[in-house]
Amino acid sequence: MEDIERYSDYNEYEDDIPKSKNPILLILKILIAVVCIGVIGIFAFRLVVFNYYPDSMKNLTFNEALTAYYNSTDGEINALTQDLRAPYDDPKVGTFFGDNLIIIEGANQIQCSVRFNRAILEDLEEEYGVELEAGDVNLLSFRLTRNHETEDGVFVPIGTLSHVETDSFIMYEYYKVVFDDVDLLRGKEGEVKWLALEITVAGVEREEPYRIAIYENNDEYSSVEEYKLSEEEHP
């Protein structure tokens, strides 16, 4: 009987001894955790970079015309903005992306920015046999057009390109463009239904330019909202 009691005590003692963890299993768990954190970090980083625009590209640019209008209204320029429903030139293979639309109706001015991945230049060089330099202000040409609403769908130029500047961040190149003499005639006869920004690349001959719809005022979509100037946005 005593032997049985001693054997039972020995078993209880063995149960109290902590069992050592398998080091290989522990290492695998750590590696899996590191990989998961890394993948999440990469996706988060790409998302942040994709939506990033330098201040020079998203803030209001004051050229001579807008400065004069700003001073004549004591800063009450009533700027508007609109979310772009399709901010790319092609829904399947987007080459250029537009954003940061600013409308100053009283000054007949439109501003927006364009972004593209620098890797696109390599594809264009290979396809068209040209040499393209990132950051060159003359790399891209811009034209603003409106729908002429004719049967043949002619794109009619509107406005005058008055300002172009560039910036860059990691793998992206940015262009800020300003058009003057853009009368949208909002609420009047002949008002502009939509505007398209046409983009051509120096030395690249295409049948059609890259085209982004940057403004809409039609039955399907016409929502605009106030663009509030920051303290830094003044002449």
PDB file of C-alpha atoms in Angstrom:
ATOM      1  CA  MET A   1       0.000   0.000   0.000  1.00  0.00           C
ATOM      2  CA  GLU A   2       2.830   2.334   0.865  1.00  0.00           C
ATOM      3  CA  ASP A   3       4.505   1.503  -2.484  1.00  0.00           C
ATOM      4  CA  ILE A   4       1.338   2.495  -4.344  1.00  0.00           C
ATOM      5  CA  GLU A   5       1.118   5.786  -2.459  1.00  0.00           C
ATOM      6  CA  ARG A   6       4.784   6.515  -3.232  1.00  0.00           C
ATOM      7  CA  TYR A   7       4.246   5.764  -6.946  1.00  0.00           C
ATOM      8  CA  SER A   8       1.246   8.096  -6.972  1.00  0.00           C
ATOM      9  CA  ASP A   9       3.295  10.844  -5.383  1.00  0.00           C
ATOM     10  CA  TYR A  10       5.971  10.352  -8.035  1.00  0.00           C
ATOM     11  CA  ASN A  11       3.436  10.761 -10.836  1.00  0.00           C
ATOM     12  CA  GLU A  12       2.117  13.960  -9.295  1.00  0.00           C
ATOM     13  CA  TYR A  13       5.669  15.255  -9.046  1.00  0.00           C
ATOM     14  CA  GLU A  14       6.261  14.522 -12.754  1.00  0.00           C
ATOM     15  CA  ASP A  15       3.106  16.414 -13.699  1.00  0.00           C
ATOM     16  CA  ASP A  16       4.389  19.500 -11.876  1.00  0.00           C
ATOM     17  CA  ILE A  17       7.587  19.636 -13.950  1.00  0.00           C
ATOM     18  CA  PRO A  18       7.143  22.225 -16.739  1.00  0.00           C
ATOM     19  CA  LYS A  19       7.564  20.729 -20.181  1.00  0.00           C
ATOM     20  CA  SER A  20      10.070  22.448 -22.466  1.00  0.00           C
ATOM     21  CA  LYS A  21       8.638  23.959 -25.663  1.00  0.00           C
ATOM     22  CA  ASN A  22       9.753  22.718 -29.054  1.00  0.00           C
ATOM     23  CA  PRO A  23      12.292  25.352 -30.256  1.00  0.00           C
ATOM     24  CA  ILE A  24      11.660  24.602 -33.923  1.00  0.00           C
ATOM     25  CA  LEU A  25       7.917  25.157 -33.529  1.00  0.00           C
ATOM     26  CA  LEU A  26       8.585  28.409 -31.680  1.00  0.00           C
ATOM     27  CA  ILE A  27      10.892  29.639 -34.452  1.00  0.00           C
ATOM     28  CA  LEU A  28       8.279  28.785 -37.098  1.00  0.00           C
ATOM     29  CA  LYS A  29       5.640  30.749 -35.211  1.00  0.00           C
ATOM     30  CA  ILE A  30       7.942  33.760 -34.961  1.00  0.00           C
ATOM     31  CA  LEU A  31       8.804  33.585 -38.672  1.00  0.00           C
ATOM     32  CA  ILE A  32       5.123  33.371 -39.637  1.00  0.00           C
ATOM     33  CA  ALA A  33       4.341  36.380 -37.439  1.00  0.00           C
ATOM     34  CA  VAL A  34       7.217  38.368 -38.961  1.00  0.00           C
ATOM     35  CA  VAL A  35       6.088  37.526 -42.503  1.00  0.00           C
ATOM     36  CA  CYS A  36       2.479  38.512 -41.742  1.00  0.00           C
ATOM     37  CA  ILE A  37       3.555  41.817 -40.193  1.00  0.00           C
ATOM     38  CA  GLY A  38       5.850  42.455 -43.171  1.00  0.00           C
ATOM     39  CA  VAL A  39       3.102  41.801 -45.731  1.00  0.00           C
ATOM     40  CA  ILE A  40       0.647  44.039 -43.867  1.00  0.00           C
ATOM     41  CA  GLY A  41       3.323  46.715 -43.608  1.00  0.00           C
ATOM     42  CA  ILE A  42       4.046  46.593 -47.345  1.00  0.00           C
ATOM     43  CA  PHE A  43       0.357  46.890 -48.253  1.00  0.00           C
ATOM     44  CA  ALA A  44      -0.100  49.765 -45.798  1.00  0.00           C
ATOM     45  CA  PHE A  45       2.985  51.522 -47.158  1.00  0.00           C
ATOM     46  CA  ARG A  46       1.861  51.177 -50.772  1.00  0.00           C
ATOM     47  CA  LEU A  47      -1.615  52.448 -49.874  1.00  0.00           C
ATOM     48  CA  VAL A  48      -0.189  55.511 -48.124  1.00  0.00           C
ATOM     49  CA  VAL A  49       2.241  56.240 -50.975  1.00  0.00           C
ATOM     50  CA  PHE A  50      -0.452  55.703 -53.628  1.00  0.00           C
ATOM     51  CA  ASN A  51      -2.704  58.319 -52.029  1.00  0.00           C
ATOM     52  CA  TYR A  52       0.083  60.771 -51.202  1.00  0.00           C
ATOM     53  CA  TYR A  53       0.445  64.108 -52.986  1.00  0.00           C
ATOM     54  CA  PRO A  54       3.035  66.759 -52.087  1.00  0.00           C
ATOM     55  CA  ASP A  55       1.553  70.029 -50.840  1.00  0.00           C
ATOM     56  CA  SER A  56       2.685  71.788 -54.008  1.00  0.00           C
ATOM     57  CA  MET A  57       0.497  69.428 -56.014  1.00  0.00           C
ATOM     58  CA  LYS A  58      -2.694  69.561 -53.949  1.00  0.00           C
ATOM     59  CA  ASN A  59      -2.728  73.131 -52.625  1.00  0.00           C
ATOM     60  CA  LEU A  60      -3.981  76.160 -54.517  1.00  0.00           C
ATOM     61  CA  THR A  61      -1.456  77.671 -56.921  1.00  0.00           C
ATOM     62  CA  PHE A  62      -1.535  81.438 -57.245  1.00  0.00           C
ATOM     63  CA  ASN A  63      -0.582  82.604 -60.698  1.00  0.00           C
ATOM     64  CA  GLU A  64      -0.944  86.210 -61.824  1.00  0.00           C
ATOM     65  CA  ALA A  65      -4.621  85.880 -62.727  1.00  0.00           C
ATOM     66  CA  LEU A  66      -5.676  84.215 -59.470  1.00  0.00           C
ATOM     67  CA  THR A  67      -3.584  86.620 -57.392  1.00  0.00           C
ATOM     68  CA  ALA A  68      -5.384  89.573 -58.971  1.00  0.00           C
ATOM     69  CA  TYR A  69      -8.772  87.944 -58.352  1.00  0.00           C
ATOM     70  CA  TYR A  70      -7.851  87.083 -54.751  1.00  0.00           C
ATOM     71  CA  ASN A  71      -6.878  90.680 -54.031  1.00  0.00           C
ATOM     72  CA  SER A  72     -10.025  92.072 -55.694  1.00  0.00           C
ATOM     73  CA  THR A  73     -12.282  89.889 -53.505  1.00  0.00           C
ATOM     74  CA  ASP A  74     -10.323  90.264 -50.242  1.00  0.00           C
ATOM     75  CA  GLY A  75      -9.634  86.547 -50.346  1.00  0.00           C
ATOM     76  CA  GLU A  76     -13.266  85.466 -50.842  1.00  0.00           C
ATOM     77  CA  ILE A  77     -12.635  83.494 -54.027  1.00  0.00           C
ATOM     78  CA  ASN A  78     -15.350  80.841 -53.398  1.00  0.00           C
ATOM     79  CA  ALA A  79     -13.201  77.937 -54.562  1.00  0.00           C
ATOM     80  CA  LEU A  80     -14.928  74.605 -55.205  1.00  0.00           C
ATOM     81  CA  THR A  81     -13.761  71.037 -55.549  1.00  0.00           C
ATOM     82  CA  GLN A  82     -15.207  67.785 -56.840  1.00  0.00           C
ATOM     83  CA  ASP A  83     -14.294  64.136 -56.287  1.00  0.00           C
ATOM     84  CA  LEU A  84     -13.267  62.475 -59.533  1.00  0.00           C
ATOM     85  CA  ARG A  85     -15.396  59.409 -60.164  1.00  0.00           C
ATOM     86  CA  ALA A  86     -12.919  57.934 -62.659  1.00  0.00           C
ATOM     87  CA  PRO A  87      -9.520  59.507 -61.876  1.00  0.00           C
ATOM     88  CA  TYR A  88      -7.603  57.500 -64.480  1.00  0.00           C
ATOM     89  CA  ASP A  89      -7.137  57.439 -68.227  1.00  0.00           C
ATOM     90  CA  ASP A  90      -8.012  53.750 -68.534  1.00  0.00           C
ATOM     91  CA  PRO A  91      -9.959  51.565 -66.045  1.00  0.00           C
ATOM     92  CA  LYS A  92      -7.922  48.455 -66.890  1.00  0.00           C
ATOM     93  CA  VAL A  93      -4.402  49.806 -67.328  1.00  0.00           C
ATOM     94  CA  GLY A  94      -4.231  53.215 -65.701  1.00  0.00           C
ATOM     95  CA  THR A  95      -1.192  55.179 -66.879  1.00  0.00           C
ATOM     96  CA  PHE A  96      -2.066  58.603 -65.509  1.00  0.00           C
ATOM     97  CA  PHE A  97      -4.187  59.501 -62.485  1.00  0.00           C
ATOM     98  CA  GLY A  98      -5.827  62.861 -61.818  1.00  0.00           C
ATOM     99  CA  ASP A  99      -6.785  64.390 -58.475  1.00  0.00           C
ATOM    100  CA  ASN A 100      -7.069  67.592 -56.411  1.00  0.00           C
ATOM    101  CA  LEU A 101      -9.458  69.449 -58.695  1.00  0.00           C
ATOM    102  CA  ILE A 102      -9.981  73.088 -57.687  1.00  0.00           C
ATOM    103  CA  ILE A 103     -12.512  75.314 -59.453  1.00  0.00           C
ATOM    104  CA  ILE A 104     -12.469  79.112 -59.134  1.00  0.00           C
ATOM    105  CA  GLU A 105     -15.501  80.154 -61.174  1.00  0.00           C
ATOM    106  CA  GLY A 106     -15.096  83.860 -60.571  1.00  0.00           C
ATOM    107  CA  ALA A 107     -11.603  83.758 -62.039  1.00  0.00           C
ATOM    108  CA  ASN A 108     -12.555  81.260 -64.767  1.00  0.00           C
ATOM    109  CA  GLN A 109      -9.784  78.990 -63.564  1.00  0.00           C
ATOM    110  CA  ILE A 110      -9.335  75.218 -63.156  1.00  0.00           C
ATOM    111  CA  GLN A 111      -6.488  73.518 -61.300  1.00  0.00           C
ATOM    112  CA  CYS A 112      -5.665  69.832 -60.861  1.00  0.00           C
ATOM    113  CA  SER A 113      -2.753  67.459 -60.423  1.00  0.00           C
ATOM    114  CA  VAL A 114      -1.628  64.371 -62.339  1.00  0.00           C
ATOM    115  CA  ARG A 115       0.369  61.440 -61.008  1.00  0.00           C
ATOM    116  CA  PHE A 116       2.107  58.506 -62.679  1.00  0.00           C
ATOM    117  CA  ASN A 117       4.485  55.717 -61.690  1.00  0.00           C
ATOM    118  CA  ARG A 118       8.013  56.322 -62.947  1.00  0.00           C
ATOM    119  CA  ALA A 119       8.142  52.729 -64.222  1.00  0.00           C
ATOM    120  CA  ILE A 120       5.661  53.768 -66.932  1.00  0.00           C
ATOM    121  CA  LEU A 121       8.447  55.702 -68.647  1.00  0.00           C
ATOM    122  CA  GLU A 122      10.431  52.500 -69.183  1.00  0.00           C
ATOM    123  CA  ASP A 123       7.418  50.869 -70.842  1.00  0.00           C
ATOM    124  CA  LEU A 124       6.879  53.883 -73.096  1.00  0.00           C
ATOM    125  CA  GLU A 125      10.563  54.028 -74.038  1.00  0.00           C
ATOM    126  CA  GLU A 126      10.503  50.358 -75.010  1.00  0.00           C
ATOM    127  CA  GLU A 127       7.222  50.641 -76.930  1.00  0.00           C
ATOM    128  CA  TYR A 128       7.960  53.843 -78.849  1.00  0.00           C
ATOM    129  CA  GLY A 129      11.756  53.865 -78.992  1.00  0.00           C
ATOM    130  CA  VAL A 130      12.182  57.243 -77.301  1.00  0.00           C
ATOM    131  CA  GLU A 131      14.204  58.522 -74.368  1.00  0.00           C
ATOM    132  CA  LEU A 132      12.150  60.035 -71.550  1.00  0.00           C
ATOM    133  CA  GLU A 133      13.475  61.893 -68.537  1.00  0.00           C
ATOM    134  CA  ALA A 134      11.537  61.863 -65.276  1.00  0.00           C
ATOM    135  CA  GLY A 135      11.002  65.283 -63.751  1.00  0.00           C
ATOM    136  CA  ASP A 136      11.242  67.124 -67.062  1.00  0.00           C
ATOM    137  CA  VAL A 137       8.558  69.821 -67.016  1.00  0.00           C
ATOM    138  CA  ASN A 138       8.312  69.454 -70.805  1.00  0.00           C
ATOM    139  CA  LEU A 139       7.848  65.684 -70.691  1.00  0.00           C
ATOM    140  CA  LEU A 140       4.049  65.973 -70.748  1.00  0.00           C
ATOM    141  CA  SER A 141       1.751  68.309 -72.671  1.00  0.00           C
ATOM    142  CA  PHE A 142      -1.731  69.127 -71.408  1.00  0.00           C
ATOM    143  CA  ARG A 143      -4.929  70.308 -73.031  1.00  0.00           C
ATOM    144  CA  LEU A 144      -8.354  70.889 -71.512  1.00  0.00           C
ATOM    145  CA  THR A 145     -11.364  69.933 -73.622  1.00  0.00           C
ATOM    146  CA  ARG A 146     -15.142  69.969 -73.325  1.00  0.00           C
ATOM    147  CA  ASN A 147     -17.729  67.825 -75.060  1.00  0.00           C
ATOM    148  CA  HIS A 148     -19.094  69.621 -78.110  1.00  0.00           C
ATOM    149  CA  GLU A 149     -22.166  67.364 -77.902  1.00  0.00           C
ATOM    150  CA  THR A 150     -22.183  66.674 -81.631  1.00  0.00           C
ATOM    151  CA  GLU A 151     -22.884  63.349 -83.297  1.00  0.00           C
ATOM    152  CA  ASP A 152     -19.234  62.800 -84.124  1.00  0.00           C
ATOM    153  CA  GLY A 153     -18.216  63.419 -80.488  1.00  0.00           C
ATOM    154  CA  VAL A 154     -15.663  66.136 -81.245  1.00  0.00           C
ATOM    155  CA  PHE A 155     -13.509  67.214 -78.307  1.00  0.00           C
ATOM    156  CA  VAL A 156     -13.311  71.012 -78.285  1.00  0.00           C
ATOM    157  CA  PRO A 157     -10.433  72.788 -76.509  1.00  0.00           C
ATOM    158  CA  ILE A 158     -11.302  75.171 -73.714  1.00  0.00           C
ATOM    159  CA  GLY A 159      -9.135  77.399 -71.563  1.00  0.00           C
ATOM    160  CA  THR A 160      -5.467  78.326 -71.694  1.00  0.00           C
ATOM    161  CA  LEU A 161      -2.713  76.375 -69.941  1.00  0.00           C
ATOM    162  CA  SER A 162      -1.020  79.010 -67.780  1.00  0.00           C
ATOM    163  CA  HIS A 163       1.070  77.072 -65.270  1.00  0.00           C
ATOM    164  CA  VAL A 164       2.854  73.706 -65.029  1.00  0.00           C
ATOM    165  CA  GLU A 165       5.129  72.488 -62.242  1.00  0.00           C
ATOM    166  CA  THR A 166       6.509  69.105 -61.205  1.00  0.00           C
ATOM    167  CA  ASP A 167       7.369  67.212 -58.049  1.00  0.00           C
ATOM    168  CA  SER A 168       8.252  63.640 -57.127  1.00  0.00           C
ATOM    169  CA  PHE A 169       8.039  61.190 -54.229  1.00  0.00           C
ATOM    170  CA  ILE A 170       9.614  57.711 -54.157  1.00  0.00           C
ATOM    171  CA  MET A 171       8.383  56.019 -57.378  1.00  0.00           C
ATOM    172  CA  TYR A 172       5.841  58.667 -58.399  1.00  0.00           C
ATOM    173  CA  GLU A 173       6.079  61.774 -60.562  1.00  0.00           C
ATOM    174  CA  TYR A 174       3.560  64.598 -60.137  1.00  0.00           C
ATOM    175  CA  TYR A 175       2.418  67.475 -62.342  1.00  0.00           C
ATOM    176  CA  LYS A 176       0.338  70.468 -61.263  1.00  0.00           C
ATOM    177  CA  VAL A 177      -1.523  72.247 -64.067  1.00  0.00           C
ATOM    178  CA  VAL A 178      -3.518  75.462 -64.092  1.00  0.00           C
ATOM    179  CA  PHE A 179      -5.907  76.558 -66.854  1.00  0.00           C
ATOM    180  CA  ASP A 180      -7.239  80.086 -67.211  1.00  0.00           C
ATOM    181  CA  ASP A 181     -10.146  81.357 -69.373  1.00  0.00           C
ATOM    182  CA  VAL A 182     -12.335  78.372 -68.440  1.00  0.00           C
ATOM    183  CA  ASP A 183     -15.922  79.623 -68.310  1.00  0.00           C
ATOM    184  CA  LEU A 184     -18.077  76.770 -66.999  1.00  0.00           C
ATOM    185  CA  LEU A 185     -21.296  78.792 -67.324  1.00  0.00           C
ATOM    186  CA  ARG A 186     -22.739  76.902 -64.368  1.00  0.00           C
ATOM    187  CA  GLY A 187     -26.501  77.410 -64.196  1.00  0.00           C
ATOM    188  CA  LYS A 188     -26.559  79.175 -67.552  1.00  0.00           C
ATOM    189  CA  GLU A 189     -27.408  78.195 -71.086  1.00  0.00           C
ATOM    190  CA  GLY A 190     -24.572  76.280 -72.710  1.00  0.00           C
ATOM    191  CA  GLU A 191     -23.017  75.266 -69.392  1.00  0.00           C
ATOM    192  CA  VAL A 192     -20.147  72.795 -69.543  1.00  0.00           C
ATOM    193  CA  LYS A 193     -21.318  69.210 -68.922  1.00  0.00           C
ATOM    194  CA  TRP A 194     -17.861  67.826 -68.381  1.00  0.00           C
ATOM    195  CA  LEU A 195     -14.182  68.562 -68.876  1.00  0.00           C
ATOM    196  CA  ALA A 196     -11.430  66.174 -69.899  1.00  0.00           C
ATOM    197  CA  LEU A 197      -7.713  66.648 -69.331  1.00  0.00           C
ATOM    198  CA  GLU A 198      -5.787  65.383 -72.354  1.00  0.00           C
ATOM    199  CA  ILE A 199      -2.190  64.267 -71.822  1.00  0.00           C
ATOM    200  CA  THR A 200       0.451  63.623 -74.457  1.00  0.00           C
ATOM    201  CA  VAL A 201       4.005  62.435 -73.886  1.00  0.00           C
ATOM    202  CA  ALA A 202       6.900  64.122 -75.700  1.00  0.00           C
ATOM    203  CA  GLY A 203       8.010  62.025 -78.660  1.00  0.00           C
ATOM    204  CA  VAL A 204       5.196  59.480 -78.274  1.00  0.00           C
ATOM    205  CA  GLU A 205       2.800  59.362 -81.218  1.00  0.00           C
ATOM    206  CA  ARG A 206      -0.601  57.898 -80.284  1.00  0.00           C
ATOM    207  CA  GLU A 207      -3.883  58.011 -82.175  1.00  0.00           C
ATOM    208  CA  GLU A 208      -5.610  59.377 -79.078  1.00  0.00           C
ATOM    209  CA  PRO A 209      -4.106  61.264 -76.135  1.00  0.00           C
ATOM    210  CA  TYR A 210      -4.425  59.932 -72.624  1.00  0.00           C
ATOM    211  CA  ARG A 211      -7.665  61.416 -71.341  1.00  0.00           C
ATOM    212  CA  ILE A 212      -9.015  61.862 -67.794  1.00  0.00           C
ATOM    213  CA  ALA A 213     -12.474  63.234 -66.973  1.00  0.00           C
ATOM    214  CA  ILE A 214     -11.679  65.828 -64.307  1.00  0.00           C
ATOM    215  CA  TYR A 215     -15.031  67.630 -64.029  1.00  0.00           C
ATOM    216  CA  GLU A 216     -18.692  66.638 -64.427  1.00  0.00           C
ATOM    217  CA  ASN A 217     -21.908  68.627 -64.356  1.00  0.00           C
ATOM    218  CA  ASN A 218     -24.584  66.334 -65.772  1.00  0.00           C
ATOM    219  CA  ASP A 219     -27.683  64.404 -64.759  1.00  0.00           C
ATOM    220  CA  GLU A 220     -25.621  61.508 -63.402  1.00  0.00           C
ATOM    221  CA  TYR A 221     -23.137  63.510 -61.366  1.00  0.00           C
ATOM    222  CA  SER A 222     -22.744  67.194 -60.561  1.00  0.00           C
ATOM    223  CA  SER A 223     -21.865  67.337 -56.867  1.00  0.00           C
ATOM    224  CA  VAL A 224     -19.350  70.006 -55.853  1.00  0.00           C
ATOM    225  CA  GLU A 225     -18.291  71.202 -52.424  1.00  0.00           C
ATOM    226  CA  GLU A 226     -16.460  74.159 -50.979  1.00  0.00           C
ATOM    227  CA  TYR A 227     -12.679  74.087 -51.102  1.00  0.00           C
ATOM    228  CA  LYS A 228     -11.444  75.649 -47.870  1.00  0.00           C
ATOM    229  CA  LEU A 229      -8.134  77.447 -48.149  1.00  0.00           C
ATOM    230  CA  SER A 230      -5.524  76.709 -45.520  1.00  0.00           C
ATOM    231  CA  GLU A 231      -3.573  79.484 -43.780  1.00  0.00           C
ATOM    232  CA  GLU A 232      -0.695  78.911 -46.195  1.00  0.00           C
ATOM    233  CA  GLU A 233      -2.840  79.281 -49.309  1.00  0.00           C
ATOM    234  CA  HIS A 234      -2.617  82.929 -50.243  1.00  0.00           C
ATOM    235  CA  PRO A 235      -0.571  85.040 -52.696  1.00  0.00           C
TER     236      PRO A 235
END
